[in-house]
mmCIF file of C-alpha atoms and ligand atoms in Angstrom:
data_model
loop_
_atom_site.group_PDB
_atom_site.id
_atom_site.type_symbol
_atom_site.label_atom_id
_atom_site.label_comp_id
_atom_site.label_asym_id
_atom_site.label_seq_id
_atom_site.Cartn_x
_atom_site.Cartn_y
_atom_site.Cartn_z
ATOM 1 C CA MET A 11 0.000 0.000 0.000
ATOM 2 C CA VAL A 12 1.175 3.508 -0.791
ATOM 3 C CA GLU A 13 0.495 6.374 1.595
ATOM 4 C CA ALA A 14 -2.016 8.853 0.194
ATOM 5 C CA LEU A 15 -1.319 12.487 -0.517
ATOM 6 C CA LEU A 16 -3.411 15.410 0.676
ATOM 7 C CA TYR A 17 -5.060 14.270 3.871
ATOM 8 C CA ASP A 18 -5.469 15.791 7.314
ATOM 9 C CA ARG A 19 -5.016 13.939 10.569
ATOM 10 C CA LEU A 20 -8.010 14.330 12.881
ATOM 11 C CA PRO A 21 -8.583 13.385 16.551
ATOM 12 C CA GLU A 22 -8.887 9.709 17.484
ATOM 13 C CA ARG A 23 -6.836 8.586 14.487
ATOM 14 C CA ALA A 24 -9.455 9.677 11.995
ATOM 15 C CA VAL A 25 -8.362 11.387 8.770
ATOM 16 C CA ARG A 26 -9.898 13.720 6.213
ATOM 17 C CA CYS A 27 -9.156 12.918 2.559
ATOM 18 C CA ASN A 28 -8.770 16.017 0.390
ATOM 19 C CA ILE A 29 -8.411 14.389 -3.014
ATOM 20 C CA CYS A 30 -11.991 14.909 -4.116
ATOM 21 C CA GLN A 31 -14.712 17.296 -3.082
ATOM 22 C CA ARG A 32 -16.447 14.722 -0.913
ATOM 23 C CA ARG A 33 -13.636 15.343 1.612
ATOM 24 C CA CYS A 34 -14.500 12.151 3.476
ATOM 25 C CA GLU A 35 -13.782 12.027 7.182
ATOM 26 C CA ILE A 36 -12.604 8.448 7.639
ATOM 27 C CA PRO A 37 -12.437 6.775 11.059
ATOM 28 C CA GLU A 38 -9.638 4.342 11.791
ATOM 29 C CA SER A 39 -9.943 1.037 9.890
ATOM 30 C CA LYS A 40 -12.544 2.441 7.519
ATOM 31 C CA ARG A 41 -12.451 3.524 3.914
ATOM 32 C CA GLY A 42 -13.759 6.590 2.168
ATOM 33 C CA TYR A 43 -16.857 6.661 0.002
ATOM 34 C CA CYS A 44 -14.897 5.495 -3.061
ATOM 35 C CA LEU A 45 -13.507 2.499 -1.137
ATOM 36 C CA THR A 46 -10.074 3.101 -2.656
ATOM 37 C CA ARG A 47 -8.605 4.835 0.421
ATOM 38 C CA LEU A 48 -8.086 3.098 3.732
ATOM 39 C CA ASN A 49 -7.313 4.628 7.130
ATOM 40 C CA ARG A 50 -4.989 2.271 8.925
ATOM 41 C CA GLY A 51 -3.832 3.512 12.314
ATOM 42 C CA GLY A 52 -4.386 7.178 11.437
ATOM 43 C CA THR A 53 -2.474 6.977 8.156
ATOM 44 C CA LEU A 54 -4.376 7.105 4.874
ATOM 45 C CA TYR A 55 -3.384 4.682 2.117
ATOM 46 C CA THR A 56 -4.427 4.311 -1.499
ATOM 47 C CA LEU A 57 -5.423 0.753 -2.379
ATOM 48 C CA ILE A 58 -5.242 1.170 -6.153
ATOM 49 C CA TYR A 59 -1.763 2.592 -6.801
ATOM 50 C CA GLY A 60 -0.783 1.102 -10.165
ATOM 51 C CA GLU A 61 -3.694 -1.371 -10.094
ATOM 52 C CA VAL A 62 -4.837 -1.345 -13.710
ATOM 53 C CA SER A 63 -8.213 -2.804 -14.658
ATOM 54 C CA THR A 64 -8.246 -1.666 -18.283
ATOM 55 C CA LEU A 65 -5.412 -0.732 -20.626
ATOM 56 C CA MET A 66 -5.477 -0.094 -24.363
ATOM 57 C CA VAL A 67 -4.225 2.199 -27.077
ATOM 58 C CA SER A 68 -7.052 4.307 -28.470
ATOM 59 C CA PRO A 69 -7.458 7.483 -30.508
ATOM 60 C CA ILE A 70 -7.972 10.775 -28.690
ATOM 61 C CA GLU A 71 -11.384 11.024 -30.399
ATOM 62 C CA LYS A 72 -12.595 8.256 -28.099
ATOM 63 C CA LYS A 73 -12.338 10.466 -24.962
ATOM 64 C CA PRO A 74 -13.970 12.359 -26.800
ATOM 65 C CA MET A 75 -11.525 15.176 -27.574
ATOM 66 C CA PHE A 76 -11.649 16.672 -31.058
ATOM 67 C CA HIS A 77 -9.384 19.733 -30.919
ATOM 68 C CA PHE A 78 -6.226 18.203 -29.462
ATOM 69 C CA TYR A 79 -3.897 16.305 -31.778
ATOM 70 C CA PRO A 80 -6.715 14.700 -33.802
ATOM 71 C CA GLY A 81 -6.143 11.121 -34.831
ATOM 72 C CA SER A 82 -3.295 10.569 -32.357
ATOM 73 C CA PRO A 83 -3.010 7.291 -30.389
ATOM 74 C CA TRP A 84 -3.020 7.459 -26.578
ATOM 75 C CA LEU A 85 -2.195 4.869 -23.970
ATOM 76 C CA SER A 86 -5.493 4.776 -22.089
ATOM 77 C CA LEU A 87 -5.838 3.149 -18.719
ATOM 78 C CA GLY A 88 -8.118 2.961 -15.731
ATOM 79 C CA SER A 89 -8.322 1.342 -12.309
ATOM 80 C CA LEU A 90 -11.318 0.545 -10.087
ATOM 81 C CA GLY A 91 -13.832 2.599 -8.125
ATOM 82 C CA CYS A 92 -15.577 5.939 -8.345
ATOM 83 C CA ASN A 93 -16.575 8.833 -6.129
ATOM 84 C CA PHE A 94 -19.941 9.135 -7.909
ATOM 85 C CA ARG A 95 -22.751 6.578 -8.073
ATOM 86 C CA CYS A 96 -24.318 7.295 -11.439
ATOM 87 C CA PRO A 97 -27.271 4.916 -11.829
ATOM 88 C CA GLY A 98 -26.663 4.681 -15.565
ATOM 89 C CA CYS A 99 -22.841 4.420 -15.498
ATOM 90 C CA GLN A 100 -21.497 2.930 -18.729
ATOM 91 C CA ASN A 101 -18.314 1.718 -16.999
ATOM 92 C CA TRP A 102 -20.104 0.327 -13.968
ATOM 93 C CA GLU A 103 -18.165 -2.947 -14.007
ATOM 94 C CA ILE A 104 -15.014 -1.127 -12.950
ATOM 95 C CA ALA A 105 -16.420 2.088 -11.481
ATOM 96 C CA HIS A 106 -18.795 0.358 -9.061
ATOM 97 C CA SER A 107 -16.463 -2.492 -8.247
ATOM 98 C CA ARG A 108 -15.840 -3.384 -4.621
ATOM 99 C CA VAL A 109 -12.221 -2.379 -4.314
ATOM 100 C CA GLY A 110 -9.704 -4.042 -2.038
ATOM 101 C CA GLN A 111 -11.845 -6.765 -0.521
ATOM 102 C CA GLU A 112 -8.634 -8.309 0.767
ATOM 103 C CA TYR A 113 -8.592 -5.668 3.513
ATOM 104 C CA PRO A 114 -11.102 -7.195 5.937
ATOM 105 C CA ASP A 115 -10.638 -4.521 8.574
ATOM 106 C CA ALA A 116 -12.320 -2.011 6.338
ATOM 107 C CA GLN A 117 -16.083 -2.114 6.188
ATOM 108 C CA ILE A 118 -17.725 -1.916 2.834
ATOM 109 C CA GLU A 119 -20.455 0.621 3.178
ATOM 110 C CA ALA A 120 -20.849 2.699 0.108
ATOM 111 C CA GLN A 121 -21.414 0.260 -2.678
ATOM 112 C CA ASP A 122 -24.007 -2.254 -3.559
ATOM 113 C CA ILE A 123 -22.540 -3.917 -6.588
ATOM 114 C CA SER A 124 -19.709 -6.412 -6.753
ATOM 115 C CA THR A 125 -18.299 -7.328 -10.117
ATOM 116 C CA GLY A 126 -15.174 -9.144 -9.052
ATOM 117 C CA ARG A 127 -13.254 -7.377 -11.815
ATOM 118 C CA GLY A 128 -9.518 -7.890 -11.285
ATOM 119 C CA THR A 129 -6.483 -5.686 -11.730
ATOM 120 C CA GLU A 130 -2.837 -6.075 -12.678
ATOM 121 C CA TYR A 131 -0.007 -3.970 -11.292
ATOM 122 C CA VAL A 132 1.699 -1.691 -13.818
ATOM 123 C CA SER A 133 4.398 0.554 -12.382
ATOM 124 C CA PRO A 134 4.547 4.203 -13.481
ATOM 125 C CA GLU A 135 7.792 3.431 -15.313
ATOM 126 C CA GLN A 136 6.178 0.489 -17.125
ATOM 127 C CA MET A 137 3.186 2.673 -18.041
ATOM 128 C CA VAL A 138 5.401 5.297 -19.646
ATOM 129 C CA GLY A 139 7.458 2.592 -21.352
ATOM 130 C CA LEU A 140 4.296 1.113 -22.873
ATOM 131 C CA ALA A 141 3.247 4.539 -24.189
ATOM 132 C CA GLU A 142 6.648 4.854 -25.856
ATOM 133 C CA ASP A 143 6.627 1.303 -27.229
ATOM 134 C CA TYR A 144 3.222 1.851 -28.837
ATOM 135 C CA LYS A 145 4.265 5.265 -30.175
ATOM 136 C CA CYS A 146 1.510 7.069 -28.313
ATOM 137 C CA ARG A 147 1.193 10.839 -28.256
ATOM 138 C CA GLY A 148 0.427 10.665 -24.578
ATOM 139 C CA ILE A 149 -1.195 8.908 -21.633
ATOM 140 C CA SER A 150 -4.874 9.240 -20.784
ATOM 141 C CA TRP A 151 -6.275 8.225 -17.398
ATOM 142 C CA THR A 152 -9.833 7.257 -18.147
ATOM 143 C CA TYR A 153 -12.466 4.479 -17.750
ATOM 144 C CA ASN A 154 -12.834 5.133 -14.018
ATOM 145 C CA GLU A 155 -12.383 8.453 -12.211
ATOM 146 C CA PRO A 156 -8.646 9.281 -12.510
ATOM 147 C CA THR A 157 -8.659 11.373 -9.341
ATOM 148 C CA LEU A 158 -8.990 8.199 -7.281
ATOM 149 C CA TRP A 159 -5.518 6.987 -8.192
ATOM 150 C CA PHE A 160 -4.164 10.478 -7.936
ATOM 151 C CA GLU A 161 -0.778 9.464 -6.508
ATOM 152 C CA TYR A 162 -0.156 7.108 -9.426
ATOM 153 C CA THR A 163 -1.298 9.541 -12.112
ATOM 154 C CA LEU A 164 0.832 12.299 -10.584
ATOM 155 C CA LYS A 165 3.948 10.126 -10.673
ATOM 156 C CA GLY A 166 3.085 8.937 -14.187
ATOM 157 C CA ALA A 167 2.433 12.464 -15.425
ATOM 158 C CA LYS A 168 5.806 13.656 -14.164
ATOM 159 C CA LEU A 169 7.586 10.721 -15.827
ATOM 160 C CA ALA A 170 5.590 11.184 -19.040
ATOM 161 C CA ARG A 171 6.578 14.841 -19.236
ATOM 162 C CA GLY A 172 10.212 13.849 -18.926
ATOM 163 C CA LYS A 173 9.826 11.611 -21.986
ATOM 164 C CA GLY A 174 8.023 14.197 -24.114
ATOM 165 C CA LEU A 175 4.631 12.546 -23.765
ATOM 166 C CA LEU A 176 1.388 14.481 -23.205
ATOM 167 C CA THR A 177 -1.125 13.732 -20.458
ATOM 168 C CA ASN A 178 -4.899 13.697 -20.182
ATOM 169 C CA TYR A 179 -7.585 13.269 -17.510
ATOM 170 C CA VAL A 180 -11.061 12.075 -18.487
ATOM 171 C CA THR A 181 -12.836 13.155 -15.338
ATOM 172 C CA ASN A 182 -16.104 13.917 -13.608
ATOM 173 C CA GLY A 183 -14.397 17.079 -12.348
ATOM 174 C CA TYR A 184 -14.913 16.467 -8.614
ATOM 175 C CA ILE A 185 -11.180 16.805 -7.849
ATOM 176 C CA THR A 186 -10.332 19.414 -5.193
ATOM 177 C CA PRO A 187 -8.545 22.634 -6.182
ATOM 178 C CA GLU A 188 -5.489 21.649 -4.135
ATOM 179 C CA ALA A 189 -5.209 18.269 -5.861
ATOM 180 C CA LEU A 190 -5.571 19.950 -9.242
ATOM 181 C CA ASP A 191 -2.833 22.389 -8.285
ATOM 182 C CA LEU A 192 -0.471 19.511 -7.507
ATOM 183 C CA ILE A 193 -0.937 17.794 -10.854
ATOM 184 C CA GLY A 194 -1.658 20.963 -12.852
ATOM 185 C CA PRO A 195 1.962 21.535 -13.926
ATOM 186 C CA TYR A 196 2.051 18.046 -15.485
ATOM 187 C CA LEU A 197 -1.428 17.736 -17.004
ATOM 188 C CA ASP A 198 -1.954 18.961 -20.572
ATOM 189 C CA SER A 199 -5.618 18.284 -21.162
ATOM 190 C CA TYR A 200 -8.804 17.914 -19.167
ATOM 191 C CA ARG A 201 -11.929 16.268 -20.570
ATOM 192 C CA VAL A 202 -14.582 17.009 -18.000
ATOM 193 C CA ASP A 203 -18.276 16.171 -17.660
ATOM 194 C CA ILE A 204 -20.886 18.771 -16.917
ATOM 195 C CA LYS A 205 -23.780 16.451 -16.239
ATOM 196 C CA GLY A 206 -26.412 19.092 -15.559
ATOM 197 C CA PHE A 207 -26.829 22.575 -14.234
ATOM 198 C CA SER A 208 -28.847 22.188 -11.062
ATOM 199 C CA ARG A 209 -28.291 20.540 -7.731
ATOM 200 C CA SER A 210 -31.294 18.307 -8.269
ATOM 201 C CA ALA A 211 -29.966 17.078 -11.611
ATOM 202 C CA TYR A 212 -26.581 16.231 -10.084
ATOM 203 C CA ARG A 213 -28.263 14.551 -7.127
ATOM 204 C CA ARG A 214 -30.232 12.284 -9.450
ATOM 205 C CA ILE A 215 -27.459 11.645 -11.975
ATOM 206 C CA ALA A 216 -24.377 11.362 -9.760
ATOM 207 C CA HIS A 217 -25.573 11.190 -6.128
ATOM 208 C CA ILE A 218 -23.708 14.323 -5.061
ATOM 209 C CA ASN A 219 -25.177 17.410 -3.451
ATOM 210 C CA GLY A 220 -23.358 20.318 -5.082
ATOM 211 C CA PHE A 221 -21.869 20.785 -8.533
ATOM 212 C CA GLU A 222 -20.580 24.354 -8.313
ATOM 213 C CA GLY A 223 -17.106 23.154 -7.266
ATOM 214 C CA ILE A 224 -16.838 21.147 -10.496
ATOM 215 C CA LEU A 225 -17.331 24.336 -12.496
ATOM 216 C CA GLU A 226 -14.779 26.244 -10.430
ATOM 217 C CA VAL A 227 -12.123 23.561 -10.855
ATOM 218 C CA ALA A 228 -12.768 23.383 -14.625
ATOM 219 C CA LYS A 229 -12.157 27.119 -14.835
ATOM 220 C CA ARG A 230 -9.013 26.720 -12.783
ATOM 221 C CA ALA A 231 -7.719 23.963 -15.079
ATOM 222 C CA LYS A 232 -8.043 26.279 -18.047
ATOM 223 C CA GLN A 233 -7.171 29.643 -16.588
ATOM 224 C CA ARG A 234 -4.509 28.824 -14.024
ATOM 225 C CA TRP A 235 -2.915 25.793 -15.637
ATOM 226 C CA GLY A 236 -3.590 26.425 -19.316
ATOM 227 C CA MET A 237 -4.911 22.931 -19.947
ATOM 228 C CA HIS A 238 -6.742 22.159 -23.150
ATOM 229 C CA LEU A 239 -10.362 21.670 -22.083
ATOM 230 C CA GLU A 240 -13.302 19.882 -23.694
ATOM 231 C CA ILE A 241 -16.688 19.386 -22.054
ATOM 232 C CA VAL A 242 -19.082 16.430 -22.307
ATOM 233 C CA THR A 243 -22.743 16.285 -21.373
ATOM 234 C CA ASN A 244 -24.238 12.832 -21.698
ATOM 235 C CA ILE A 245 -27.898 13.606 -22.205
ATOM 236 C CA ILE A 246 -30.188 11.232 -20.317
ATOM 237 C CA PRO A 247 -33.899 11.328 -21.171
ATOM 238 C CA GLY A 248 -35.865 12.788 -18.263
ATOM 239 C CA TYR A 249 -32.745 13.667 -16.263
ATOM 240 C CA ASN A 250 -30.869 16.491 -17.977
ATOM 241 C CA ASP A 251 -32.547 16.915 -21.358
ATOM 242 C CA SER A 252 -34.681 19.989 -20.661
ATOM 243 C CA LYS A 253 -33.967 23.001 -22.832
ATOM 244 C CA PRO A 254 -33.412 25.393 -19.879
ATOM 245 C CA GLN A 255 -30.894 22.972 -18.343
ATOM 246 C CA LEU A 256 -28.961 22.603 -21.589
ATOM 247 C CA LYS A 257 -29.109 26.337 -22.216
ATOM 248 C CA ARG A 258 -27.599 27.051 -18.791
ATOM 249 C CA ILE A 259 -24.731 24.633 -19.448
ATOM 250 C CA ALA A 260 -23.962 26.155 -22.853
ATOM 251 C CA SER A 261 -24.192 29.706 -21.637
ATOM 252 C CA TRP A 262 -21.905 28.959 -18.680
ATOM 253 C CA ILE A 263 -19.286 27.420 -20.985
ATOM 254 C CA LYS A 264 -19.421 30.456 -23.264
ATOM 255 C CA LYS A 265 -19.259 32.986 -20.427
ATOM 256 C CA GLU A 266 -16.698 31.327 -18.162
ATOM 257 C CA LEU A 267 -14.539 29.194 -20.466
ATOM 258 C CA GLY A 268 -15.018 30.881 -23.816
ATOM 259 C CA GLU A 269 -16.652 30.251 -27.170
ATOM 260 C CA ASP A 270 -13.737 28.118 -28.401
ATOM 261 C CA VAL A 271 -14.135 25.342 -25.816
ATOM 262 C CA PRO A 272 -15.743 22.330 -27.540
ATOM 263 C CA TRP A 273 -18.969 20.930 -26.062
ATOM 264 C CA HIS A 274 -19.855 17.304 -26.811
ATOM 265 C CA VAL A 275 -23.491 16.330 -26.313
ATOM 266 C CA THR A 276 -23.542 12.564 -26.290
ATOM 267 C CA ARG A 277 -26.211 9.933 -26.548
ATOM 268 C CA PHE A 278 -27.078 8.006 -23.412
ATOM 269 C CA VAL A 279 -27.094 4.256 -23.942
ATOM 270 C CA PRO A 280 -29.109 2.433 -21.241
ATOM 271 C CA HIS A 281 -27.064 0.670 -18.552
ATOM 272 C CA LEU A 282 -27.406 -0.639 -15.047
ATOM 273 C CA LYS A 283 -30.252 0.935 -13.039
ATOM 274 C CA LEU A 284 -31.372 3.033 -16.009
ATOM 275 C CA SER A 285 -31.689 0.056 -18.330
ATOM 276 C CA HIS A 286 -35.419 0.720 -18.618
ATOM 277 C CA LEU A 287 -34.840 4.045 -20.418
ATOM 278 C CA GLU A 288 -34.663 4.440 -24.173
ATOM 279 C CA PRO A 289 -31.443 5.740 -25.778
ATOM 280 C CA THR A 290 -31.510 9.512 -26.191
ATOM 281 C CA PRO A 291 -33.444 10.443 -29.353
ATOM 282 C CA VAL A 292 -31.184 11.910 -32.028
ATOM 283 C CA THR A 293 -33.581 14.861 -32.319
ATOM 284 C CA THR A 294 -32.875 15.719 -28.653
ATOM 285 C CA LEU A 295 -29.129 15.751 -29.348
ATOM 286 C CA GLU A 296 -29.619 17.858 -32.461
ATOM 287 C CA GLY A 297 -31.728 20.255 -30.398
ATOM 288 C CA ALA A 298 -28.980 20.447 -27.761
ATOM 289 C CA ARG A 299 -26.437 21.222 -30.466
ATOM 290 C CA GLU A 300 -28.653 24.032 -31.744
ATOM 291 C CA ILE A 301 -28.901 25.418 -28.217
ATOM 292 C CA GLY A 302 -25.119 25.392 -27.889
ATOM 293 C CA LEU A 303 -24.635 27.182 -31.184
ATOM 294 C CA GLU A 304 -27.365 29.731 -30.322
ATOM 295 C CA GLN A 305 -25.554 30.470 -27.065
ATOM 296 C CA GLY A 306 -22.459 31.349 -29.079
ATOM 297 C CA LEU A 307 -20.327 28.221 -28.803
ATOM 298 C CA ARG A 308 -18.313 27.622 -31.955
ATOM 299 C CA TYR A 309 -17.867 23.865 -31.692
ATOM 300 C CA VAL A 310 -20.712 21.657 -30.524
ATOM 301 C CA TYR A 311 -20.502 17.965 -31.367
ATOM 302 C CA LEU A 312 -22.873 15.038 -31.293
ATOM 303 C CA GLY A 313 -21.497 11.838 -29.770
ATOM 304 C CA ASN A 314 -22.481 8.156 -29.850
ATOM 305 C CA VAL A 315 -24.396 8.629 -33.119
ATOM 306 C CA PRO A 316 -22.090 7.030 -35.716
ATOM 307 C CA GLY A 317 -22.106 8.707 -39.094
ATOM 308 C CA HIS A 318 -23.983 11.818 -37.966
ATOM 309 C CA PRO A 319 -22.632 15.048 -39.514
ATOM 310 C CA GLY A 320 -22.587 16.509 -36.006
ATOM 311 C CA GLU A 321 -19.320 14.571 -35.496
ATOM 312 C CA ASN A 322 -17.519 16.806 -37.992
ATOM 313 C CA THR A 323 -15.651 20.058 -37.404
ATOM 314 C CA CYS A 324 -16.853 22.973 -39.509
ATOM 315 C CA CYS A 325 -15.465 26.477 -39.745
ATOM 316 C CA TYR A 326 -17.334 28.744 -37.327
ATOM 317 C CA GLN A 327 -17.026 31.579 -39.842
ATOM 318 C CA CYS A 328 -17.735 30.243 -43.350
ATOM 319 C CA LYS A 329 -19.165 26.813 -42.293
ATOM 320 C CA SER A 330 -16.811 24.849 -44.573
ATOM 321 C CA LEU A 331 -16.200 21.243 -43.606
ATOM 322 C CA LEU A 332 -12.756 21.040 -41.983
ATOM 323 C CA ILE A 333 -12.429 17.646 -40.299
ATOM 324 C CA GLU A 334 -14.636 14.768 -41.346
ATOM 325 C CA ARG A 335 -14.935 11.957 -38.811
ATOM 326 C CA SER A 336 -16.453 8.519 -38.801
ATOM 327 C CA VAL A 337 -16.970 7.040 -35.348
ATOM 328 C CA PHE A 338 -13.468 7.542 -33.846
ATOM 329 C CA SER A 339 -11.525 7.900 -37.105
ATOM 330 C CA ILE A 340 -10.500 10.930 -39.105
ATOM 331 C CA VAL A 341 -11.722 10.552 -42.702
ATOM 332 C CA GLU A 342 -10.209 13.850 -43.864
ATOM 333 C CA ASN A 343 -8.478 16.772 -42.185
ATOM 334 C CA ARG A 344 -8.538 19.861 -44.431
ATOM 335 C CA LEU A 345 -7.083 22.280 -41.891
ATOM 336 C CA ASP A 346 -4.147 24.284 -43.153
ATOM 337 C CA ASN A 347 -1.853 25.107 -40.255
ATOM 338 C CA SER A 348 -4.880 25.263 -37.899
ATOM 339 C CA ARG A 349 -6.726 27.554 -40.311
ATOM 340 C CA CYS A 350 -9.759 27.119 -42.521
ATOM 341 C CA PRO A 351 -8.457 26.678 -46.096
ATOM 342 C CA GLU A 352 -11.472 28.607 -47.448
ATOM 343 C CA CYS A 353 -11.667 31.758 -45.334
ATOM 344 C CA GLY A 354 -8.486 31.618 -43.233
ATOM 345 C CA ALA A 355 -10.270 31.615 -39.844
ATOM 346 C CA ARG A 356 -8.083 30.209 -37.075
ATOM 347 C CA ILE A 357 -9.600 27.148 -35.419
ATOM 348 C CA ALA A 358 -8.918 26.832 -31.684
ATOM 349 C CA GLY A 359 -6.950 23.804 -30.556
ATOM 350 C CA ILE A 360 -3.759 21.959 -31.445
ATOM 351 C CA PHE A 361 -4.016 20.157 -34.753
ATOM 352 C CA SER A 362 -0.442 19.490 -35.835
HETATM 353 S S1 LIG B 2 -11.107 10.316 -3.030
HETATM 354 FE FE1 LIG B 2 -12.444 8.786 -2.021
HETATM 355 S S2 LIG B 2 -11.880 8.871 0.146
HETATM 356 FE FE2 LIG B 2 -11.066 10.733 -0.829
HETATM 357 S S3 LIG B 2 -12.684 12.289 -0.511
HETATM 358 FE FE3 LIG B 2 -13.061 11.335 -2.521
HETATM 359 S S4 LIG B 2 -14.523 9.667 -2.137
HETATM 360 FE FE4 LIG B 2 -13.647 10.263 -0.152
#
């Protein structure tokens, strides 16, 4: 076990974890909400350092990120556990897994699903070596919430930087500002969910009480650390598909992050406790895209609808087709040195 970073010691050997905004107060011999952090004798340990559940090389489009080295391969890996309990989680087999059952002194309280999904240890050095061997542009921590194995991703990000590799978090954004500030110097890109724009929506979708901190940390990632940011809203019928909700998300992105930050509105595919729902109608996604464009965003994409023209990048000025995509592949990239070849408008992002 590796000792955790960013925790406070409290009376009676309790600790407070400051990795995510839950800020769990954890009595001795107990674990935090995510089950990945154990208080043993007043010292907090991470149980998932280097414990990899999923590892593959995949294109950056799969995150999805469309304005950051399009078409480049990334070593993508995840561990187990989550600090949210989304009833329709698409990665529930790893995110809702009961982590570290070999630690019998820790009660399992927070989770109600056991998948028995295993892990394999991959050291930070091995991770970076794999990214080099497979000629990846960078390393993406994804599949489960990357904040939970913060210590491992921090070490990996530092090593990756030293080898000229880029780094990426695919995150629900519930990391604390102080954790972000520790990894900020080594993190190049931040693909963050905005799941709704009301406390009630977040309560229903993610089982958390406040979402304002997610917005503040996203701003901090962009403004203080200069990360490349892209936002995803997975639109779930009856949960976050109302026009006022979508309008508030789009208008916040425009006002606080800027018109150049891409917004991906993606189709919900039924899973887990929301298996009874229908997939999001394409017309709802098209309506969301219209809302985003009306609010002044330049790049609003449809996701999980293969072959839809909403996957493509068009010039915000003359509307010419610039990057044609099919599922996660680039069919054609017509950008000329990050500019529209027709009207010369500069397209935000890094495309070389
Ligand atoms: S990382 Fe886990 S233990 Fe730490 S505050 Fe978040 S849910 Fe609690």
